[in-house]
């Protein structure tokens, strides 16, 4: 099911939610004005809906999105503001390793401490992340959320700046689907 966060009013009945990357700053006021969708997503995540948010999705789940001296209220699940900058805050290939907090089930081919190759490209960073929370990844190379971690975990949400590729070494899509099925 494809959901349009600009025009749809609420989430349909779902078993899991993927909020992909993009450029939410270019539609930040439209996203903010769709209060019923923002509340629907927040309630679903607070109620434990398995959710994966990647880069722009992470920004959308923050409290506010700040760009060019303008502020727009976002979903508010992540207790921080996504603040846009003139220069990239994270750009290029990154290397991650999963922490023991990773909520998704292990892939039978993955080995403990196996490096995950991904990429990041974001002009935003999270400011005011008061609740340290738990993280699914330790950053070995790159920026992630705070220079050391990426993959912020809240209930059944994993929100990350990393753009993953589904590869032989990292079947993230299959693992996310297994996580959704295990939480039905």
CSV table of N, CA, C and O in Angstrom, one decimal, residues 54-122:
chain,number,residue,atom,x,y,z
A,54,UNK,N,14.1,5.9,6.8
A,54,UNK,CA,15.4,6.0,6.2
A,54,UNK,C,15.6,7.5,5.8
A,54,UNK,O,14.9,8.0,4.9
A,55,UNK,N,16.6,8.2,6.4
A,55,UNK,CA,17.1,9.5,6.0
A,55,UNK,C,15.9,10.5,6.1
A,55,UNK,O,15.6,11.1,7.1
A,56,UNK,N,15.3,10.8,4.9
A,56,UNK,CA,14.2,11.8,4.9
A,56,UNK,C,13.0,11.3,5.8
A,56,UNK,O,12.3,12.1,6.4
A,57,UNK,N,12.9,10.0,5.9
A,57,UNK,CA,11.9,9.4,6.8
A,57,UNK,C,12.2,9.7,8.3
A,57,UNK,O,11.3,10.1,9.1
A,58,UNK,N,13.5,9.6,8.6
A,58,UNK,CA,13.9,10.0,9.9
A,58,UNK,C,13.6,11.5,10.2
A,58,UNK,O,13.1,11.8,11.3
A,59,UNK,N,13.9,12.3,9.3
A,59,UNK,CA,13.7,13.8,9.4
A,59,UNK,C,12.2,14.0,9.7
A,59,UNK,O,11.8,14.8,10.5
A,60,UNK,N,11.3,13.3,8.9
A,60,UNK,CA,9.9,13.5,9.0
A,60,UNK,C,9.4,13.1,10.4
A,60,UNK,O,8.4,13.6,11.0
A,61,UNK,N,10.1,12.1,11.1
A,61,UNK,CA,9.6,11.6,12.4
A,61,UNK,C,10.2,12.5,13.5
A,61,UNK,O,9.8,12.3,14.7
A,62,UNK,N,11.0,13.5,13.2
A,62,UNK,CA,11.5,14.4,14.3
A,62,UNK,C,10.4,15.3,14.8
A,62,UNK,O,9.3,15.3,14.2
A,63,UNK,N,10.7,16.1,15.8
A,63,UNK,CA,9.8,17.0,16.4
A,63,UNK,C,9.5,18.1,15.4
A,63,UNK,O,8.3,18.5,15.1
A,64,UNK,N,10.6,18.7,14.9
A,64,UNK,CA,10.4,19.9,13.9
A,64,UNK,C,11.5,19.7,12.8
A,64,UNK,O,12.5,19.1,13.0
A,65,UNK,N,11.2,20.3,11.7
A,65,UNK,CA,12.1,20.4,10.6
A,65,UNK,C,12.4,21.9,10.5
A,65,UNK,O,11.5,22.7,10.3
A,66,UNK,N,13.7,22.3,10.5
A,66,UNK,CA,14.1,23.7,10.5
A,66,UNK,C,15.0,23.9,9.3
A,66,UNK,O,16.0,23.2,9.1
A,67,UNK,N,14.6,24.8,8.4
A,67,UNK,CA,15.3,25.1,7.2
A,67,UNK,C,15.1,26.6,6.8
A,67,UNK,O,14.0,27.1,6.8
A,68,UNK,N,16.2,27.2,6.5
A,68,UNK,CA,16.2,28.6,6.1
A,68,UNK,C,15.4,29.5,7.1
A,68,UNK,O,14.5,30.2,6.7
A,69,UNK,N,15.7,29.3,8.4
A,69,UNK,CA,15.0,30.1,9.4
A,69,UNK,C,13.5,29.9,9.5
A,69,UNK,O,12.8,30.7,10.1
A,70,UNK,N,13.0,28.8,8.9
A,70,UNK,CA,11.6,28.4,9.1
A,70,UNK,C,11.5,27.1,9.8
A,70,UNK,O,12.4,26.2,9.7
A,71,UNK,N,10.5,27.0,10.6
A,71,UNK,CA,10.3,25.8,11.4
A,71,UNK,C,8.9,25.2,11.0
A,71,UNK,O,7.9,25.9,10.9
A,72,UNK,N,8.9,23.9,10.9
A,72,UNK,CA,7.6,23.2,10.6
A,72,UNK,C,7.5,22.0,11.5
A,72,UNK,O,8.5,21.2,11.7
A,73,UNK,N,6.4,21.8,12.2
A,73,UNK,CA,6.2,20.7,13.1
A,73,UNK,C,6.1,19.4,12.3
A,73,UNK,O,5.3,19.3,11.3
A,74,UNK,N,6.8,18.4,12.7
A,74,UNK,CA,6.7,17.1,12.1
A,74,UNK,C,6.0,16.1,13.0
A,74,UNK,O,5.3,16.5,13.9
A,75,UNK,N,6.3,14.8,12.8
A,75,UNK,CA,5.5,13.8,13.6
A,75,UNK,C,5.8,13.8,15.1
A,75,UNK,O,4.9,13.6,15.9
A,76,UNK,N,7.1,14.0,15.5
A,76,UNK,CA,7.4,14.1,16.9
A,76,UNK,C,7.7,12.9,17.6
A,76,UNK,O,7.8,12.9,18.8
A,77,UNK,N,8.0,11.8,16.9
A,77,UNK,CA,8.3,10.5,17.6
A,77,UNK,C,9.8,10.6,18.0
A,77,UNK,O,10.1,10.1,19.1
A,78,UNK,N,10.6,11.2,17.2
A,78,UNK,CA,12.1,11.3,17.6
A,78,UNK,C,12.2,12.6,18.4
A,78,UNK,O,11.9,13.7,17.8
A,79,UNK,N,12.7,12.6,19.6
A,79,UNK,CA,12.7,13.8,20.4
A,79,UNK,C,13.9,14.7,20.1
A,79,UNK,O,14.8,14.9,20.9
A,80,UNK,N,13.9,15.2,18.9
A,80,UNK,CA,15.0,16.1,18.4
A,80,UNK,C,14.4,16.9,17.2
A,80,UNK,O,13.4,16.5,16.6
A,81,UNK,N,15.1,17.9,16.8
A,81,UNK,CA,14.8,18.7,15.6
A,81,UNK,C,15.7,18.3,14.5
A,81,UNK,O,16.9,18.1,14.7
A,82,UNK,N,15.2,18.1,13.3
A,82,UNK,CA,16.0,17.9,12.1
A,82,UNK,C,16.3,19.3,11.5
A,82,UNK,O,15.4,20.0,11.1
A,83,UNK,N,17.6,19.7,11.6
A,83,UNK,CA,18.0,21.1,11.2
A,83,UNK,C,18.9,21.0,10.0
A,83,UNK,O,19.9,20.2,9.9
A,84,UNK,N,18.4,21.7,8.9
A,84,UNK,CA,19.1,21.7,7.6
A,84,UNK,C,20.3,22.7,7.7
A,84,UNK,O,20.2,23.7,8.4
A,85,UNK,N,21.4,22.3,7.0
A,85,UNK,CA,22.6,23.2,6.9
A,85,UNK,C,22.9,23.4,5.5
A,85,UNK,O,22.4,22.7,4.6
A,86,UNK,N,23.8,24.4,5.2
A,86,UNK,CA,24.2,24.7,3.9
A,86,UNK,C,25.2,23.6,3.3
A,86,UNK,O,25.3,23.5,2.1
A,87,UNK,N,25.9,22.9,4.1
A,87,UNK,CA,26.8,21.9,3.7
A,87,UNK,C,26.4,20.5,4.2
A,87,UNK,O,25.8,20.4,5.2
A,88,UNK,N,26.8,19.5,3.5
A,88,UNK,CA,26.4,18.1,3.9
A,88,UNK,C,26.9,17.8,5.3
A,88,UNK,O,28.0,18.2,5.6
A,89,UNK,N,26.1,17.2,6.1
A,89,UNK,CA,26.5,16.8,7.4
A,89,UNK,C,26.9,15.3,7.4
A,89,UNK,O,27.6,14.9,8.4
A,90,UNK,N,26.6,14.6,6.4
A,90,UNK,CA,27.0,13.3,6.2
A,90,UNK,C,26.9,13.0,4.7
A,90,UNK,O,25.9,13.2,4.1
A,91,UNK,N,28.1,12.5,4.1
A,91,UNK,CA,28.1,12.3,2.7
A,91,UNK,C,29.1,11.2,2.3
A,91,UNK,O,30.2,11.3,2.8
A,92,UNK,N,28.6,10.2,1.6
A,92,UNK,CA,29.6,9.2,1.1
A,92,UNK,C,29.3,7.8,1.6
A,92,UNK,O,28.2,7.6,2.3
A,93,UNK,N,30.2,6.9,1.4
A,93,UNK,CA,30.1,5.5,1.8
A,93,UNK,C,30.3,5.5,3.3
A,93,UNK,O,31.2,6.2,3.9
A,94,UNK,N,29.5,4.7,4.0
A,94,UNK,CA,29.7,4.5,5.4
A,94,UNK,C,29.9,3.0,5.8
A,94,UNK,O,29.5,2.2,5.0
A,95,UNK,N,30.4,2.8,6.9
A,95,UNK,CA,30.6,1.4,7.4
A,95,UNK,C,30.0,1.4,8.8
A,95,UNK,O,30.3,2.2,9.7
A,96,UNK,N,29.1,0.4,9.0
A,96,UNK,CA,28.4,0.3,10.3
A,96,UNK,C,28.6,-1.2,10.8
A,96,UNK,O,28.8,-2.1,10.0
A,97,UNK,N,28.4,-1.3,12.1
A,97,UNK,CA,28.3,-2.7,12.6
A,97,UNK,C,27.1,-2.6,13.6
A,97,UNK,O,26.9,-1.6,14.3
A,98,UNK,N,26.3,-3.7,13.6
A,98,UNK,CA,25.1,-3.8,14.4
A,98,UNK,C,25.5,-3.8,15.9
A,98,UNK,O,26.5,-4.5,16.3
A,99,UNK,N,24.7,-3.2,16.7
A,99,UNK,CA,24.9,-3.3,18.2
A,99,UNK,C,24.0,-4.5,18.6
A,99,UNK,O,23.2,-5.0,17.9
A,100,UNK,N,24.1,-4.8,19.9
A,100,UNK,CA,23.3,-5.8,20.5
A,100,UNK,C,21.8,-5.4,20.6
A,100,UNK,O,20.9,-6.2,20.8
A,101,UNK,N,21.6,-4.1,20.4
A,101,UNK,CA,20.2,-3.6,20.5
A,101,UNK,C,19.4,-3.7,19.2
A,101,UNK,O,18.2,-3.5,19.1
A,102,UNK,N,20.1,-4.1,18.1
A,102,UNK,CA,19.4,-4.3,16.8
A,102,UNK,C,18.1,-5.1,17.0
A,102,UNK,O,18.2,-6.3,17.4
A,103,UNK,N,16.9,-4.5,16.7
A,103,UNK,CA,15.7,-5.3,16.9
A,103,UNK,C,15.3,-6.3,15.9
A,103,UNK,O,14.5,-7.2,16.2
A,104,UNK,N,15.9,-6.2,14.7
A,104,UNK,CA,15.5,-7.1,13.6
A,104,UNK,C,16.1,-8.5,13.8
A,104,UNK,O,17.3,-8.6,14.3
A,105,UNK,N,15.4,-9.6,13.5
A,105,UNK,CA,16.0,-10.9,13.6
A,105,UNK,C,17.3,-11.1,12.8
A,105,UNK,O,17.4,-10.5,11.7
A,106,UNK,N,18.2,-11.9,13.2
A,106,UNK,CA,19.5,-12.1,12.5
A,106,UNK,C,19.2,-12.9,11.2
A,106,UNK,O,18.3,-13.7,11.1
A,107,UNK,N,20.0,-12.6,10.3
A,107,UNK,CA,20.1,-13.3,9.0
A,107,UNK,C,21.0,-14.5,9.2
A,107,UNK,O,22.1,-14.3,9.7
A,108,UNK,N,20.6,-15.6,8.8
A,108,UNK,CA,21.4,-16.8,9.0
A,108,UNK,C,22.8,-16.7,8.4
A,108,UNK,O,23.7,-17.4,8.9
A,109,UNK,N,23.0,-15.9,7.4
A,109,UNK,CA,24.3,-15.7,6.8
A,109,UNK,C,25.2,-14.6,7.4
A,109,UNK,O,26.4,-14.6,7.2
A,110,UNK,N,24.5,-13.8,8.2
A,110,UNK,CA,25.3,-12.7,8.9
A,110,UNK,C,26.1,-13.2,10.0
A,110,UNK,O,25.6,-14.0,10.8
A,111,UNK,N,27.3,-12.7,10.2
A,111,UNK,CA,28.1,-13.1,11.3
A,111,UNK,C,28.1,-11.9,12.3
A,111,UNK,O,28.0,-10.7,11.9
A,112,UNK,N,28.3,-12.2,13.5
A,112,UNK,CA,28.4,-11.1,14.6
A,112,UNK,C,29.5,-10.2,14.2
A,112,UNK,O,30.6,-10.6,13.8
A,113,UNK,N,29.3,-8.9,14.4
A,113,UNK,CA,30.2,-7.8,14.1
A,113,UNK,C,30.6,-7.7,12.6
A,113,UNK,O,31.6,-7.1,12.3
A,114,UNK,N,29.8,-8.2,11.7
A,114,UNK,CA,30.0,-8.1,10.3
A,114,UNK,C,29.8,-6.7,9.9
A,114,UNK,O,28.8,-6.1,10.3
A,115,UNK,N,30.6,-6.1,9.1
A,115,UNK,CA,30.5,-4.7,8.6
A,115,UNK,C,29.4,-4.6,7.6
A,115,UNK,O,29.3,-5.4,6.7
A,116,UNK,N,28.6,-3.6,7.7
A,116,UNK,CA,27.6,-3.2,6.8
A,116,UNK,C,28.0,-2.0,6.0
A,116,UNK,O,28.3,-1.0,6.6
A,117,UNK,N,28.1,-2.2,4.7
A,117,UNK,CA,28.4,-1.1,3.8
A,117,UNK,C,27.1,-0.4,3.3
A,117,UNK,O,26.2,-1.1,2.9
A,118,UNK,N,27.1,0.9,3.5
A,118,UNK,CA,25.9,1.7,3.1
A,118,UNK,C,26.4,3.0,2.6
A,118,UNK,O,27.6,3.2,2.4
A,119,UNK,N,25.4,3.9,2.4
A,119,UNK,CA,25.8,5.3,2.1
A,119,UNK,C,24.9,6.3,2.8
A,119,UNK,O,23.8,5.9,3.2
A,120,UNK,N,25.4,7.5,2.9
A,120,UNK,CA,24.6,8.6,3.5
A,120,UNK,C,24.8,9.8,2.7
A,120,UNK,O,25.9,10.1,2.2
A,121,UNK,N,23.7,10.6,2.7
A,121,UNK,CA,23.8,11.9,2.0
A,121,UNK,C,22.7,12.8,2.6
A,121,UNK,O,21.6,12.7,2.3
A,122,UNK,N,23.1,13.6,3.6
A,122,UNK,CA,22.1,14.4,4.3
A,122,UNK,C,22.7,15.7,4.7
A,122,UNK,O,23.9,15.8,5.2
